[in-house]
């Protein structure tokens, strides 16, 4: 009776110290140390090992180790033990585990967070209390699990904050105003729907002189912050060179070099650049592996395909060619990223370029803003219950020199 009383006093004192350590926000390492010292001070326990699951690799790693067993052989938890979900005696133990006689699974909700393996001293049953070992392990593991969750929440808060900043910066990169209207010679309209809070699509309009402008649309491989960062570097390069009066070929070559250096071949960008001079009626363009925009002139549609390959994959762009169309007075150009045409519906059918062209042919006389809105409505109806798989950007330009 006296020994049992002594044991209960020790256990109460241990629980008090453990809870005090948890309230003092001690580190995980400290909590594991307290756990080890508490149980190893019990004369009935000769061997102890605690294996805790790693959420990333779903493997049980040993965090507490005490006793005379072979440390190397018990470094990993045998798969046979992970089949148990309730406290049980160890029968036919694997090689190296003969010093343990009891296994105690520690569950949180429906998942087993850890396994405690205990080896007992012969003739010391008066100090043996497996229920206390299980209770103490539970307390320690729940406290450590709460610390992990708190860290995750902090990381998520910081990530959310960084994403909000990145999203704000990205929106600042888009042109604040676009020339738009029914009675203007140059009317440009854009629609942008990022897949996440930040995306990898880009569009721009840069006025080069009183009579010349550069319009571009691009799509970076990948998503999220890395894609947005690469796109912001890309935009800075394009604008800086365009405003210095650099010709279209050099702009594209410099953009390719910048992407290759920044992404080191791990990402690439498809892009379309169009330069138009109102005074001469000459349009020059380069399509760098992008979905060919639609051009409508003289009552017919055509695709703007001339250019080169994707940017950021080759040190020197192969077969770079500049498309040129002269004597233009009235025309319409519609650019888009593949997130639009590669949207699927509930029947696993892709929207595709053909449906887009059919829509443009039927709605060519609509104002651009209304055209974009109708296109987005068409897409939402088409996709049904399917989610958007990528960022979506629509960019259109209507030229009518008679309104100059």
Short mmCIF file of C-alpha atoms in Angstrom, two decimals, residues 156-375:
data_model
loop_
_atom_site.label_atom_id
_atom_site.label_comp_id
_atom_site.label_asym_id
_atom_site.label_seq_id
_atom_site.Cartn_x
_atom_site.Cartn_y
_atom_site.Cartn_z
CA UNK A 156 -0.32 30.13 -43.20
CA UNK A 157 -0.92 33.64 -41.86
CA UNK A 158 2.46 34.76 -43.11
CA UNK A 159 1.90 33.07 -46.46
CA UNK A 160 -1.51 34.70 -46.79
CA UNK A 161 0.03 38.07 -45.99
CA UNK A 162 2.77 37.54 -48.59
CA UNK A 163 0.21 36.42 -51.18
CA UNK A 164 -1.89 39.53 -50.52
CA UNK A 165 1.18 41.70 -51.01
CA UNK A 166 2.14 39.80 -54.17
CA UNK A 167 -1.41 40.08 -55.50
CA UNK A 168 -1.43 43.83 -54.84
CA UNK A 169 1.95 44.27 -56.54
CA UNK A 170 0.84 42.18 -59.49
CA UNK A 171 -2.29 44.26 -60.04
CA UNK A 172 -0.13 47.38 -59.93
CA UNK A 173 1.86 45.96 -62.86
CA UNK A 174 -1.16 45.90 -65.14
CA UNK A 175 -1.85 49.14 -67.01
CA UNK A 176 -3.97 51.47 -64.89
CA UNK A 177 -5.88 52.73 -67.90
CA UNK A 178 -6.49 51.45 -71.38
CA UNK A 179 -7.71 53.57 -74.29
CA UNK A 180 -11.29 52.52 -74.75
CA UNK A 181 -14.43 53.79 -76.43
CA UNK A 182 -16.62 53.80 -79.51
CA UNK A 183 -15.35 57.07 -80.94
CA UNK A 184 -11.59 56.63 -80.57
CA UNK A 185 -9.11 55.32 -83.16
CA UNK A 186 -7.56 52.85 -80.68
CA UNK A 187 -9.79 50.91 -78.28
CA UNK A 188 -8.25 48.28 -75.97
CA UNK A 189 -10.08 46.16 -73.40
CA UNK A 190 -8.83 43.40 -71.08
CA UNK A 191 -10.38 40.80 -68.76
CA UNK A 192 -8.25 38.97 -66.22
CA UNK A 193 -9.31 36.09 -63.95
CA UNK A 194 -6.46 34.58 -61.91
CA UNK A 195 -6.81 30.92 -60.92
CA UNK A 196 -5.48 31.79 -57.44
CA UNK A 197 -5.09 35.14 -55.71
CA UNK A 198 -2.02 35.68 -57.86
CA UNK A 199 -1.48 34.29 -61.31
CA UNK A 200 0.96 33.88 -64.15
CA UNK A 201 -0.91 35.69 -66.92
CA UNK A 202 0.05 39.14 -68.10
CA UNK A 203 -1.15 41.79 -70.52
CA UNK A 204 0.08 45.28 -71.24
CA UNK A 205 -0.39 48.36 -73.37
CA UNK A 206 2.50 50.80 -73.74
CA UNK A 207 2.19 54.05 -75.65
CA UNK A 208 5.48 54.50 -77.53
CA UNK A 209 4.70 57.84 -79.19
CA UNK A 210 1.74 59.93 -80.28
CA UNK A 211 1.11 57.51 -83.13
CA UNK A 212 2.63 54.19 -82.02
CA UNK A 213 1.85 51.68 -79.27
CA UNK A 214 2.91 48.21 -78.13
CA UNK A 215 0.36 45.67 -76.92
CA UNK A 216 1.29 42.30 -75.40
CA UNK A 217 -0.22 39.26 -73.73
CA UNK A 218 1.72 36.45 -72.05
CA UNK A 219 1.42 33.31 -69.95
CA UNK A 220 4.12 31.90 -67.66
CA UNK A 221 4.35 28.18 -66.96
CA UNK A 222 3.44 27.30 -63.38
CA UNK A 223 1.26 29.13 -60.89
CA UNK A 224 1.37 31.11 -57.68
CA UNK A 225 4.07 33.42 -56.36
CA UNK A 226 7.01 32.07 -58.45
CA UNK A 227 5.01 32.55 -61.66
CA UNK A 228 3.92 36.05 -60.62
CA UNK A 229 7.48 37.03 -59.70
CA UNK A 230 8.85 35.85 -63.05
CA UNK A 231 6.06 37.69 -64.84
CA UNK A 232 6.81 40.92 -62.98
CA UNK A 233 10.47 40.71 -64.06
CA UNK A 234 9.29 40.05 -67.60
CA UNK A 235 7.00 43.07 -67.56
CA UNK A 236 9.76 45.32 -66.25
CA UNK A 237 12.06 44.24 -69.07
CA UNK A 238 9.42 44.79 -71.77
CA UNK A 239 8.39 48.24 -70.55
CA UNK A 240 11.92 49.49 -69.97
CA UNK A 241 13.08 48.49 -73.44
CA UNK A 242 9.91 49.63 -75.20
CA UNK A 243 10.15 53.12 -73.70
CA UNK A 244 13.79 53.37 -74.79
CA UNK A 245 12.61 52.91 -78.37
CA UNK A 246 14.07 49.43 -78.74
CA UNK A 247 12.80 47.59 -81.81
CA UNK A 248 10.50 44.59 -81.45
CA UNK A 249 13.11 41.95 -82.30
CA UNK A 250 15.55 43.19 -79.63
CA UNK A 251 12.75 43.41 -77.04
CA UNK A 252 11.87 39.75 -77.57
CA UNK A 253 15.52 38.63 -77.53
CA UNK A 254 16.21 40.54 -74.30
CA UNK A 255 13.05 39.14 -72.69
CA UNK A 256 14.19 35.64 -73.60
CA UNK A 257 17.60 36.22 -72.00
CA UNK A 258 16.08 37.69 -68.84
CA UNK A 259 13.66 34.75 -68.40
CA UNK A 260 16.42 32.21 -68.99
CA UNK A 261 18.63 33.85 -66.35
CA UNK A 262 15.82 34.30 -63.81
CA UNK A 263 14.14 30.91 -64.15
CA UNK A 264 17.28 28.89 -65.03
CA UNK A 265 15.28 26.82 -67.48
CA UNK A 266 12.68 25.71 -64.94
CA UNK A 267 9.93 27.98 -66.31
CA UNK A 268 9.10 29.49 -69.66
CA UNK A 269 6.76 32.14 -71.04
CA UNK A 270 4.57 32.18 -74.11
CA UNK A 271 3.91 35.70 -75.36
CA UNK A 272 2.49 37.75 -78.18
CA UNK A 273 3.76 41.27 -79.00
CA UNK A 274 2.04 43.64 -81.39
CA UNK A 275 3.28 47.07 -82.44
CA UNK A 276 1.09 49.38 -84.52
CA UNK A 277 1.83 52.77 -86.03
CA UNK A 278 -1.27 54.84 -86.73
CA UNK A 279 0.64 57.21 -89.01
CA UNK A 280 1.75 54.48 -91.42
CA UNK A 281 -0.94 51.82 -90.89
CA UNK A 282 1.76 49.19 -90.39
CA UNK A 283 1.36 46.42 -87.83
CA UNK A 284 4.38 44.38 -86.75
CA UNK A 285 4.13 41.41 -84.42
CA UNK A 286 6.00 38.45 -82.95
CA UNK A 287 4.24 35.38 -81.60
CA UNK A 288 6.56 33.60 -79.12
CA UNK A 289 4.86 30.22 -78.79
CA UNK A 290 1.57 31.78 -77.68
CA UNK A 291 -1.97 30.85 -78.73
CA UNK A 292 -2.26 32.74 -82.04
CA UNK A 293 -4.58 35.74 -81.58
CA UNK A 294 -7.49 36.21 -83.97
CA UNK A 295 -7.38 39.13 -86.39
CA UNK A 296 -10.46 40.38 -88.21
CA UNK A 297 -10.04 42.60 -91.28
CA UNK A 298 -11.79 43.01 -94.58
CA UNK A 299 -14.62 40.76 -93.39
CA UNK A 300 -12.39 37.78 -92.63
CA UNK A 301 -10.62 36.16 -89.67
CA UNK A 302 -7.00 35.07 -89.66
CA UNK A 303 -4.51 33.92 -86.99
CA UNK A 304 -1.33 35.81 -86.09
CA UNK A 305 1.17 32.94 -85.92
CA UNK A 306 4.49 34.30 -87.21
CA UNK A 307 7.29 34.67 -84.65
CA UNK A 308 9.42 32.20 -82.72
CA UNK A 309 9.27 29.58 -79.99
CA UNK A 310 8.57 29.99 -76.27
CA UNK A 311 10.75 32.35 -74.23
CA UNK A 312 13.16 31.07 -71.59
CA UNK A 313 14.12 27.71 -73.10
CA UNK A 314 16.90 28.52 -75.57
CA UNK A 315 19.85 30.95 -75.22
CA UNK A 316 19.29 32.03 -78.82
CA UNK A 317 15.77 32.05 -80.20
CA UNK A 318 15.52 29.89 -83.32
CA UNK A 319 13.83 31.04 -86.54
CA UNK A 320 12.82 34.45 -85.14
CA UNK A 321 10.59 36.12 -87.70
CA UNK A 322 8.60 39.35 -87.55
CA UNK A 323 5.08 39.33 -88.96
CA UNK A 324 4.16 42.52 -90.80
CA UNK A 325 0.87 43.71 -92.24
CA UNK A 326 0.61 47.12 -93.94
CA UNK A 327 -2.11 49.40 -95.19
CA UNK A 328 -4.32 48.77 -92.18
CA UNK A 329 -7.10 51.24 -91.38
CA UNK A 330 -9.78 49.17 -89.68
CA UNK A 331 -9.16 45.86 -87.92
CA UNK A 332 -9.77 43.93 -84.72
CA UNK A 333 -7.30 41.73 -82.78
CA UNK A 334 -8.37 39.32 -80.03
CA UNK A 335 -5.74 37.68 -77.82
CA UNK A 336 -6.23 35.13 -75.04
CA UNK A 337 -4.35 32.72 -72.79
CA UNK A 338 -4.83 28.97 -72.97
CA UNK A 339 -6.73 28.91 -69.67
CA UNK A 340 -9.76 30.00 -71.70
CA UNK A 341 -9.72 27.52 -74.57
CA UNK A 342 -8.41 24.63 -72.44
CA UNK A 343 -11.37 24.73 -70.04
CA UNK A 344 -13.28 21.43 -69.90
CA UNK A 345 -16.96 20.71 -69.32
CA UNK A 346 -18.71 17.92 -67.40
CA UNK A 347 -18.43 15.63 -70.46
CA UNK A 348 -14.64 16.14 -70.50
CA UNK A 349 -14.86 18.19 -73.71
CA UNK A 350 -12.49 21.11 -74.29
CA UNK A 351 -13.87 24.49 -75.28
CA UNK A 352 -11.18 24.88 -77.96
CA UNK A 353 -10.27 27.51 -80.52
CA UNK A 354 -13.07 26.57 -82.92
CA UNK A 355 -15.85 27.50 -80.48
CA UNK A 356 -14.02 30.74 -79.68
CA UNK A 357 -13.83 31.68 -83.35
CA UNK A 358 -17.50 30.86 -83.84
CA UNK A 359 -18.34 33.20 -80.97
CA UNK A 360 -16.15 36.00 -82.35
CA UNK A 361 -17.70 35.68 -85.79
CA UNK A 362 -21.20 35.94 -84.29
CA UNK A 363 -20.32 38.85 -81.98
CA UNK A 364 -17.84 40.87 -84.00
CA UNK A 365 -20.13 43.95 -84.03
CA UNK A 366 -20.49 44.04 -80.24
CA UNK A 367 -18.61 46.56 -78.12
CA UNK A 368 -15.49 44.97 -76.65
CA UNK A 369 -16.62 45.19 -73.04
CA UNK A 370 -19.91 43.45 -73.85
CA UNK A 371 -18.07 40.91 -76.01
CA UNK A 372 -15.76 39.99 -73.10
CA UNK A 373 -18.68 39.70 -70.69
CA UNK A 374 -20.56 37.43 -73.08
CA UNK A 375 -17.47 35.29 -73.57
#
